[in-house]
Amino acid sequence: MILLKLTMMRAPCSFLVILLVTSTGYVVETQPTGHLLPLGSHQPAESPGVDVLHAAPSPEDFYREYVEASRPFVLKNHARDMPAFKYWTDQYLRSTYGHIKVDVEQGKKENRSNSLWVIPLSEFLDRYNDSDMYMVHSLPKEMMGDIWLIKSLLCGGFTSNIIDAVTWFSSGGTKSVIHFDALDNINCLFDGSKELILFPRSHSEKFNLKSRGSYSTADVDRIDLIKYPEFANVPWYNVTMQPGDCLYIPYRWAHSVRSWGRNLAINIWFVHMHKFDYEDCLVKGQLPEFAPLSSHGISAENEDQMRGEMIDFIKYNGGSIGQKDMQAAVKYFGATEKDLSVIFDFMDTNRDGKVVVREVEKINYESFKKLVEVLEASGDDDDEEDDDDDGGEEEPAENMNEITSKEPKSHLDTNKSEL
């Protein structure tokens, strides 16, 4: 048998043609370019790439040109003045914050069936250089003074919509699953380097992602383009971050992240906003380049996030939704059609058979809290389904059995994936 390989270009993607010459004739097989190769091998990254900025945009420009327009950017060297960039050596972290208990993932290659472990930061610092572990921890209040918000977030309503600030810390070599976040995200890197593959929202919405956590089970080191054809011809953007860079990842842009070297970053997640608060900017007047996170804190709740997602879904579907949109809502929210129908009936306050933004905006906080509970319960049902994980066999975390006094926490409880 003789094996011949030819590459054929066919819009919108290319194929590898394999001719198997046998005693009985030719057998022709075709495979998409990039099949069983690392993510991004299917075609070159888009050019030009994402915007590269050297100064933070004003809050209004940030909202209009990037949040509302769904456009990422890299802000070069902007985090170098932050206290965390200057002071967060292992020695400083140990002496200042070593007593704090932090969440640690088993395995640098993300596998969402793995658990989180809770250990003191000092113990993580003792172990992380020689262990297959990764610290992923919501920033405690006592560390918030070391993190500064960039000017782009300081008025317009952004500060009241911050829902989490997460520290990402490893010795490098991490790999995240392909996923998107139902939040906007600014990530600032203090040490090491990161490479990101970003997929525009218009394509991310079409990916076959797990509804709970919005992630793909595809192996980023060896993408099976027969099993996951949505990645065969999708456009993508490449971003490489160096120490001091900040990156804006828009709401629902799918991405995967790799890291190198001692790797330390913080990301600020904030609820996707549908209006810019001009009065907030008028009251605050001239803005500084930075402000400590500790002066604003974390003020948004899950209910704020869900309201924003509901409004986004309505706008994304032409300004109103009805029972005809339930199938799309099931994919968007990861809940059952039955539960979403109940929620729809509740939000349709004027009983005209459709829900518009105004109706969602008028729902009070306590009622929205109940809606979130319904959606979360629906999402838990999805967790019971078997994951067809393509990431290879699970390996036990290195020396993790030595940690006998810590209780593991489910990764799905946090829904955190790098960036």
Coordinates of C-alpha atoms in Angstrom, one line a residue:
M1 CA 0.0 0.0 0.0
I2 CA 1.3 3.5 -1.0
L3 CA 0.2 6.6 0.9
L4 CA 0.1 9.8 -1.1
K5 CA -0.8 13.2 0.4
L6 CA -2.1 16.2 -1.5
T7 CA -3.3 19.6 -0.1
M8 CA -6.2 21.1 -1.9
M9 CA -7.6 24.6 -1.3
R10 CA -11.3 24.9 -1.3
A11 CA -13.1 28.0 0.0
P12 CA -13.8 28.6 2.8
C13 CA -11.2 26.1 4.1
S14 CA -8.5 23.7 2.9
F15 CA -8.4 19.9 3.0
L16 CA -5.7 17.3 3.2
V17 CA -6.4 14.7 0.5
I18 CA -5.0 11.2 1.3
L19 CA -4.8 8.7 -1.5
L20 CA -4.3 5.1 -0.4
V21 CA -3.0 3.0 -3.2
T22 CA -4.0 -0.6 -2.7
S23 CA -4.0 -3.7 -4.7
T24 CA -7.6 -3.1 -5.5
G25 CA -7.3 0.5 -6.5
Y26 CA -7.4 4.0 -5.0
V27 CA -9.2 5.0 -1.7
V28 CA -9.6 8.7 -1.3
E29 CA -9.9 10.3 2.1
T30 CA -10.1 14.0 2.9
Q31 CA -9.2 15.7 6.2
P32 CA -9.6 19.4 7.1
T33 CA -6.3 21.3 7.3
G34 CA -5.1 21.4 10.9
H35 CA -6.8 18.2 11.8
L36 CA -5.3 16.6 15.0
L37 CA -2.9 19.6 15.2
P38 CA -2.8 22.4 17.9
L39 CA -5.6 25.0 17.9
G40 CA -5.1 27.6 15.2
S41 CA -3.3 25.3 12.7
H42 CA -6.3 25.3 10.4
Q43 CA -5.5 28.8 8.9
P44 CA -3.4 31.9 9.6
A45 CA -4.6 34.4 12.2
E46 CA -6.6 37.4 11.0
S47 CA -4.6 40.4 9.8
P48 CA -4.7 43.1 10.8
G49 CA -5.0 41.8 14.4
V50 CA -6.6 43.4 17.4
D51 CA -6.0 47.0 18.2
V52 CA -2.7 47.8 20.0
L53 CA -3.0 50.9 22.3
H54 CA -0.4 52.8 24.2
A55 CA -2.8 54.8 26.4
A56 CA -6.1 53.8 28.0
P57 CA -9.1 55.1 26.2
S58 CA -11.5 57.4 28.0
P59 CA -14.5 55.5 29.6
E60 CA -16.9 56.8 26.8
D61 CA -14.5 55.8 24.0
F62 CA -14.0 52.4 25.7
Y63 CA -17.7 51.8 25.8
R64 CA -18.5 53.1 22.3
E65 CA -15.5 51.8 20.4
Y66 CA -14.9 48.5 22.2
V67 CA -17.6 47.3 24.6
E68 CA -20.6 48.2 22.4
A69 CA -18.7 47.4 19.2
S70 CA -17.4 44.1 20.6
R71 CA -13.7 44.7 19.7
P72 CA -10.7 43.6 21.8
F73 CA -7.5 45.6 22.3
V74 CA -4.1 45.2 23.9
L75 CA -2.9 48.1 26.1
K76 CA 0.9 47.9 26.1
N77 CA 3.0 48.3 29.3
H78 CA 0.1 50.0 31.1
A79 CA 0.2 47.8 34.2
R80 CA 3.9 48.5 35.0
D81 CA 3.0 51.3 37.4
M82 CA 0.6 49.1 39.5
P83 CA 1.9 48.0 43.0
A84 CA 1.3 44.4 42.0
F85 CA 3.7 44.7 39.1
K86 CA 6.3 46.3 41.2
Y87 CA 6.1 44.3 44.4
W88 CA 4.5 40.8 43.8
T89 CA 7.6 38.7 44.1
D90 CA 7.3 35.3 45.8
Q91 CA 9.1 36.7 48.8
Y92 CA 6.7 39.7 49.1
L93 CA 3.6 37.6 48.6
R94 CA 4.8 35.1 51.2
S95 CA 5.6 37.7 53.9
T96 CA 2.6 39.9 53.2
Y97 CA -0.2 37.5 52.2
G98 CA 1.1 34.0 52.9
H99 CA -1.6 33.3 55.5
I100 CA -4.4 33.7 53.0
K101 CA -6.0 30.5 51.8
V102 CA -6.3 30.2 48.0
D103 CA -8.0 28.0 45.4
V104 CA -5.6 25.9 43.4
E105 CA -6.4 23.8 40.3
Q106 CA -5.0 20.3 39.8
G107 CA -3.2 20.4 36.5
K108 CA -1.9 23.2 34.3
K109 CA -3.8 21.8 31.3
E110 CA -7.4 22.7 32.2
N111 CA -9.8 19.8 32.7
R112 CA -13.1 20.8 34.2
S113 CA -13.7 17.5 35.8
N114 CA -10.7 18.1 38.1
S115 CA -11.2 19.6 41.6
L116 CA -9.9 22.8 43.3
W117 CA -7.9 22.6 46.5
V118 CA -7.8 25.2 49.2
I119 CA -4.3 25.7 50.7
P120 CA -2.4 28.7 52.2
L121 CA -0.7 30.9 49.7
S122 CA 2.6 30.2 51.4
E123 CA 2.2 26.5 50.7
F124 CA 1.4 27.2 47.1
L125 CA 4.6 29.3 46.8
D126 CA 6.5 26.4 48.3
R127 CA 5.2 23.9 45.7
Y128 CA 4.2 25.6 42.4
N129 CA 7.6 25.6 40.7
D130 CA 7.8 21.8 41.0
S131 CA 4.1 20.8 40.8
D132 CA 1.4 20.5 38.2
M133 CA -0.8 23.1 39.9
Y134 CA -2.3 26.5 39.1
M135 CA -3.7 29.1 41.5
V136 CA -7.0 30.6 40.4
H137 CA -8.4 32.7 43.2
S138 CA -10.8 35.6 43.7
L139 CA -8.8 38.5 45.0
P140 CA -9.4 39.1 48.8
K141 CA -10.1 42.6 50.0
E142 CA -6.7 42.9 51.7
M143 CA -4.9 42.5 48.4
M144 CA -7.2 44.9 46.4
G145 CA -5.0 47.9 47.2
D146 CA -2.2 46.4 45.1
I147 CA -4.5 46.3 42.0
W148 CA -5.4 49.4 40.1
L149 CA -8.3 49.9 37.8
I150 CA -7.4 51.6 34.5
K151 CA -9.0 55.0 33.6
S152 CA -11.3 53.3 31.1
L153 CA -13.3 51.8 34.0
L154 CA -13.5 54.8 36.3
C155 CA -16.8 56.3 35.3
G156 CA -19.8 55.5 33.1
G157 CA -21.1 52.8 35.3
F158 CA -18.3 50.3 35.0
T159 CA -17.2 50.5 38.7
S160 CA -20.7 49.6 39.9
N161 CA -20.7 46.5 37.6
I162 CA -17.5 44.9 38.7
I163 CA -18.4 41.3 39.7
D164 CA -15.0 39.6 40.3
A165 CA -11.3 40.1 40.3
V166 CA -9.3 36.9 39.9
T167 CA -5.6 36.1 40.4
W168 CA -4.0 33.6 37.9
F169 CA -0.6 32.3 39.1
S170 CA 1.6 29.4 37.9
S171 CA 5.1 28.5 36.9
G172 CA 4.0 28.6 33.2
G173 CA 2.9 25.9 30.8
T174 CA -0.8 26.3 31.5
K175 CA -3.4 25.6 28.7
S176 CA -7.1 26.6 29.0
V177 CA -10.0 25.0 27.3
I178 CA -11.8 26.9 24.5
H179 CA -14.5 28.9 26.3
F180 CA -16.3 32.2 26.5
D181 CA -17.3 34.3 29.5
A182 CA -20.7 35.9 29.9
L183 CA -18.9 39.0 31.2
D184 CA -16.5 41.6 29.9
N185 CA -12.9 41.1 30.9
I186 CA -9.8 43.2 31.4
N187 CA -6.7 41.1 32.1
C188 CA -3.4 42.6 33.2
L189 CA -0.2 40.5 33.2
F190 CA 2.5 41.2 35.8
D191 CA 5.0 38.4 35.0
G192 CA 5.7 35.9 32.2
S193 CA 4.0 35.8 28.8
K194 CA 0.6 34.6 27.5
E195 CA -0.6 33.7 24.1
L196 CA -4.3 33.8 23.3
I197 CA -6.4 32.6 20.5
L198 CA -9.6 34.7 20.2
F199 CA -12.7 33.9 18.2
P200 CA -15.2 36.7 17.4
R201 CA -18.6 36.5 19.1
S202 CA -20.4 36.0 15.8
H203 CA -18.6 32.7 15.5
S204 CA -18.4 31.8 19.2
E205 CA -22.2 31.7 19.3
K206 CA -22.1 28.8 16.8
F207 CA -19.7 26.6 18.7
N208 CA -20.9 23.4 20.3
L209 CA -20.1 24.3 23.9
K210 CA -21.1 22.7 27.1
S211 CA -24.1 24.8 28.4
R212 CA -22.8 24.8 32.0
G213 CA -19.6 26.9 31.8
S214 CA -19.7 27.6 28.0
Y215 CA -16.6 25.5 27.1
S216 CA -15.6 23.0 24.5
T217 CA -14.3 19.5 25.3
A218 CA -12.0 19.7 22.3
D219 CA -8.3 19.0 23.1
V220 CA -6.5 22.3 22.3
D221 CA -3.2 20.4 21.6
R222 CA -4.8 18.1 19.1
I223 CA -8.0 19.5 17.6
D224 CA -10.2 16.8 16.1
L225 CA -11.8 18.7 13.2
I226 CA -13.9 15.8 12.2
K227 CA -15.5 15.6 15.6
Y228 CA -15.5 19.4 16.1
P229 CA -16.1 20.8 12.6
E230 CA -17.0 24.3 13.9
F231 CA -13.2 25.0 14.4
A232 CA -12.3 23.9 10.8
N233 CA -12.7 27.3 9.0
V234 CA -13.4 29.8 11.8
P235 CA -11.4 33.1 11.7
W236 CA -9.3 33.8 14.7
Y237 CA -7.0 36.4 16.3
N238 CA -3.7 35.9 17.9
V239 CA -2.5 38.0 20.9
T240 CA 0.8 37.7 22.8
M241 CA 0.9 39.5 26.1
Q242 CA 4.2 40.5 27.8
P243 CA 4.7 41.8 31.4
G244 CA 2.8 45.0 31.9
D245 CA 0.3 44.5 29.1
C246 CA -3.5 44.6 29.7
L247 CA -6.0 42.9 27.3
Y248 CA -9.7 43.6 26.9
I249 CA -11.6 40.5 25.9
P250 CA -15.2 41.3 24.9
Y251 CA -18.3 39.6 26.2
R252 CA -18.9 36.1 24.7
W253 CA -15.7 36.1 22.6
A254 CA -14.4 32.5 22.8
H255 CA -10.7 32.1 23.6
S256 CA -8.0 29.7 24.7
V257 CA -4.9 30.8 26.7
R258 CA -1.4 29.4 27.1
S259 CA 1.3 30.7 29.4
W260 CA 5.1 30.6 29.8
G261 CA 7.5 31.4 32.6
R262 CA 6.5 32.5 36.2
N263 CA 3.1 33.7 35.2
L264 CA 1.1 36.1 37.3
A265 CA -2.0 38.0 36.2
I266 CA -5.2 39.6 37.4
N267 CA -8.4 39.9 35.6
I268 CA -11.3 42.2 36.2
W269 CA -14.7 40.8 35.2
F270 CA -17.6 43.2 34.8
V271 CA -21.2 42.9 33.8
H272 CA -21.9 43.6 30.2
M273 CA -23.5 47.1 30.0
H274 CA -26.1 48.2 27.6
K275 CA -26.1 51.9 28.5
F276 CA -23.3 54.4 29.3
D277 CA -23.9 56.4 32.5
Y278 CA -23.0 60.0 31.4
E279 CA -24.1 61.4 34.8
D280 CA -21.6 59.3 36.6
C281 CA -18.8 60.8 34.6
L282 CA -20.1 64.4 35.1
V283 CA -20.2 63.8 38.9
K284 CA -16.7 62.4 39.0
G285 CA -15.2 65.0 36.7
Q286 CA -11.5 64.7 35.6
L287 CA -10.3 61.2 36.1
P288 CA -6.8 59.9 37.1
E289 CA -5.0 57.3 35.0
F290 CA -5.7 54.7 37.7
A291 CA -7.6 54.1 40.9
P292 CA -7.1 51.3 43.5
L293 CA -9.6 48.5 43.2
S294 CA -9.9 48.8 47.0
S295 CA -11.6 52.2 46.6
H296 CA -14.4 50.6 44.6
G297 CA -14.5 47.0 45.5
I298 CA -16.7 44.3 44.1
S299 CA -20.3 45.5 44.0
A300 CA -22.2 43.6 41.2
E301 CA -24.1 40.4 41.9
N302 CA -25.1 37.4 39.8
E303 CA -28.5 39.0 39.4
D304 CA -26.9 42.0 37.7
Q305 CA -25.1 39.6 35.3
M306 CA -28.3 37.7 34.5
R307 CA -30.2 40.9 33.8
G308 CA -27.5 42.0 31.5
E309 CA -27.5 38.7 29.7
M310 CA -31.3 38.8 29.3
I311 CA -31.2 42.2 27.8
D312 CA -28.3 41.2 25.5
F313 CA -30.3 38.1 24.3
I314 CA -33.3 40.3 23.5
K315 CA -31.2 42.9 21.6
Y316 CA -29.4 40.1 19.8
N317 CA -32.7 38.8 18.6
G318 CA -34.1 42.0 17.2
G319 CA -35.4 43.8 20.3
S320 CA -38.1 41.4 21.4
I321 CA -38.4 37.7 22.1
G322 CA -41.3 35.2 22.2
Q323 CA -42.0 31.5 22.5
K324 CA -40.6 31.1 19.0
D325 CA -37.1 32.0 20.4
M326 CA -37.1 29.3 23.1
Q327 CA -34.7 27.0 21.3
A328 CA -32.2 29.8 20.8
A329 CA -32.6 30.7 24.5
V330 CA -31.9 27.1 25.5
K331 CA -28.5 27.3 23.7
Y332 CA -27.8 30.8 25.0
F333 CA -28.6 30.3 28.7
G334 CA -28.0 26.5 29.0
A335 CA -31.4 26.0 30.7
T336 CA -34.3 23.8 29.8
E337 CA -37.0 25.0 27.5
K338 CA -39.6 24.3 30.2
D339 CA -37.8 26.6 32.8
L340 CA -37.2 29.3 30.2
S341 CA -40.9 29.3 29.2
V342 CA -41.8 29.9 32.9
I343 CA -39.3 32.8 33.0
F344 CA -40.6 34.2 29.8
D345 CA -44.2 34.2 31.1
F346 CA -43.0 35.9 34.2
M347 CA -41.1 38.7 32.3
D348 CA -44.0 39.2 29.9
T349 CA -45.7 41.7 32.2
N350 CA -48.2 43.1 29.7
R351 CA -49.1 39.6 28.4
D352 CA -48.6 40.5 24.7
G353 CA -46.7 37.3 23.9
K354 CA -43.3 39.0 23.7
V355 CA -40.6 40.4 26.1
V356 CA -38.8 43.6 25.4
V357 CA -35.9 45.3 27.2
R358 CA -38.1 47.7 29.1
E359 CA -39.9 44.8 30.8
V360 CA -36.6 43.2 31.9
E361 CA -35.3 46.5 33.3
K362 CA -38.4 46.9 35.5
I363 CA -38.1 43.5 37.2
N364 CA -37.0 44.1 40.8
Y365 CA -33.9 42.7 42.4
E366 CA -35.6 40.0 44.5
S367 CA -37.6 38.7 41.5
F368 CA -34.4 38.5 39.5
K369 CA -32.7 36.6 42.3
K370 CA -35.4 33.9 41.9
L371 CA -34.9 33.8 38.2
V372 CA -31.2 33.2 38.6
E373 CA -32.0 30.3 41.0
V374 CA -34.2 28.7 38.4
L375 CA -31.5 29.0 35.7
E376 CA -28.8 27.7 38.0
A377 CA -30.9 24.7 38.9
S378 CA -31.4 24.0 35.2
G379 CA -27.7 24.3 34.7
D380 CA -27.1 21.7 37.4
D381 CA -29.2 19.2 35.5
D382 CA -26.8 19.6 32.6
D383 CA -23.9 18.7 34.9
E384 CA -25.3 15.3 35.3
E385 CA -24.8 14.5 31.6
D386 CA -21.6 12.6 30.7
D387 CA -18.9 14.8 29.5
D388 CA -17.4 13.5 26.2
D389 CA -14.0 15.0 27.1
D390 CA -11.4 14.9 24.3
G391 CA -8.6 16.1 26.5
G392 CA -7.0 12.6 27.0
E393 CA -6.8 10.5 30.1
E394 CA -6.8 12.3 33.4
E395 CA -3.6 12.2 35.3
P396 CA -3.4 12.6 39.1
A397 CA -2.0 15.9 40.2
E398 CA 1.6 15.7 41.1
N399 CA 2.0 15.0 44.9
M400 CA -1.5 16.1 45.4
N401 CA -2.2 13.0 47.6
E402 CA 0.2 14.5 50.1
I403 CA -2.4 17.2 50.8
T404 CA -4.6 15.3 53.1
S405 CA -6.3 18.0 55.1
K406 CA -7.8 20.0 52.3
E407 CA -11.3 19.6 51.0
P408 CA -11.6 19.7 47.2
K409 CA -14.0 22.1 45.6
S410 CA -15.8 21.5 42.3
H411 CA -14.4 23.5 39.5
L412 CA -17.9 24.0 38.2
D413 CA -18.8 25.8 41.3
T414 CA -16.7 28.7 40.2
N415 CA -17.0 28.5 36.4
K416 CA -13.6 30.1 36.1
S417 CA -11.4 29.4 33.1
E418 CA -8.2 31.3 32.4
L419 CA -9.2 34.8 31.3

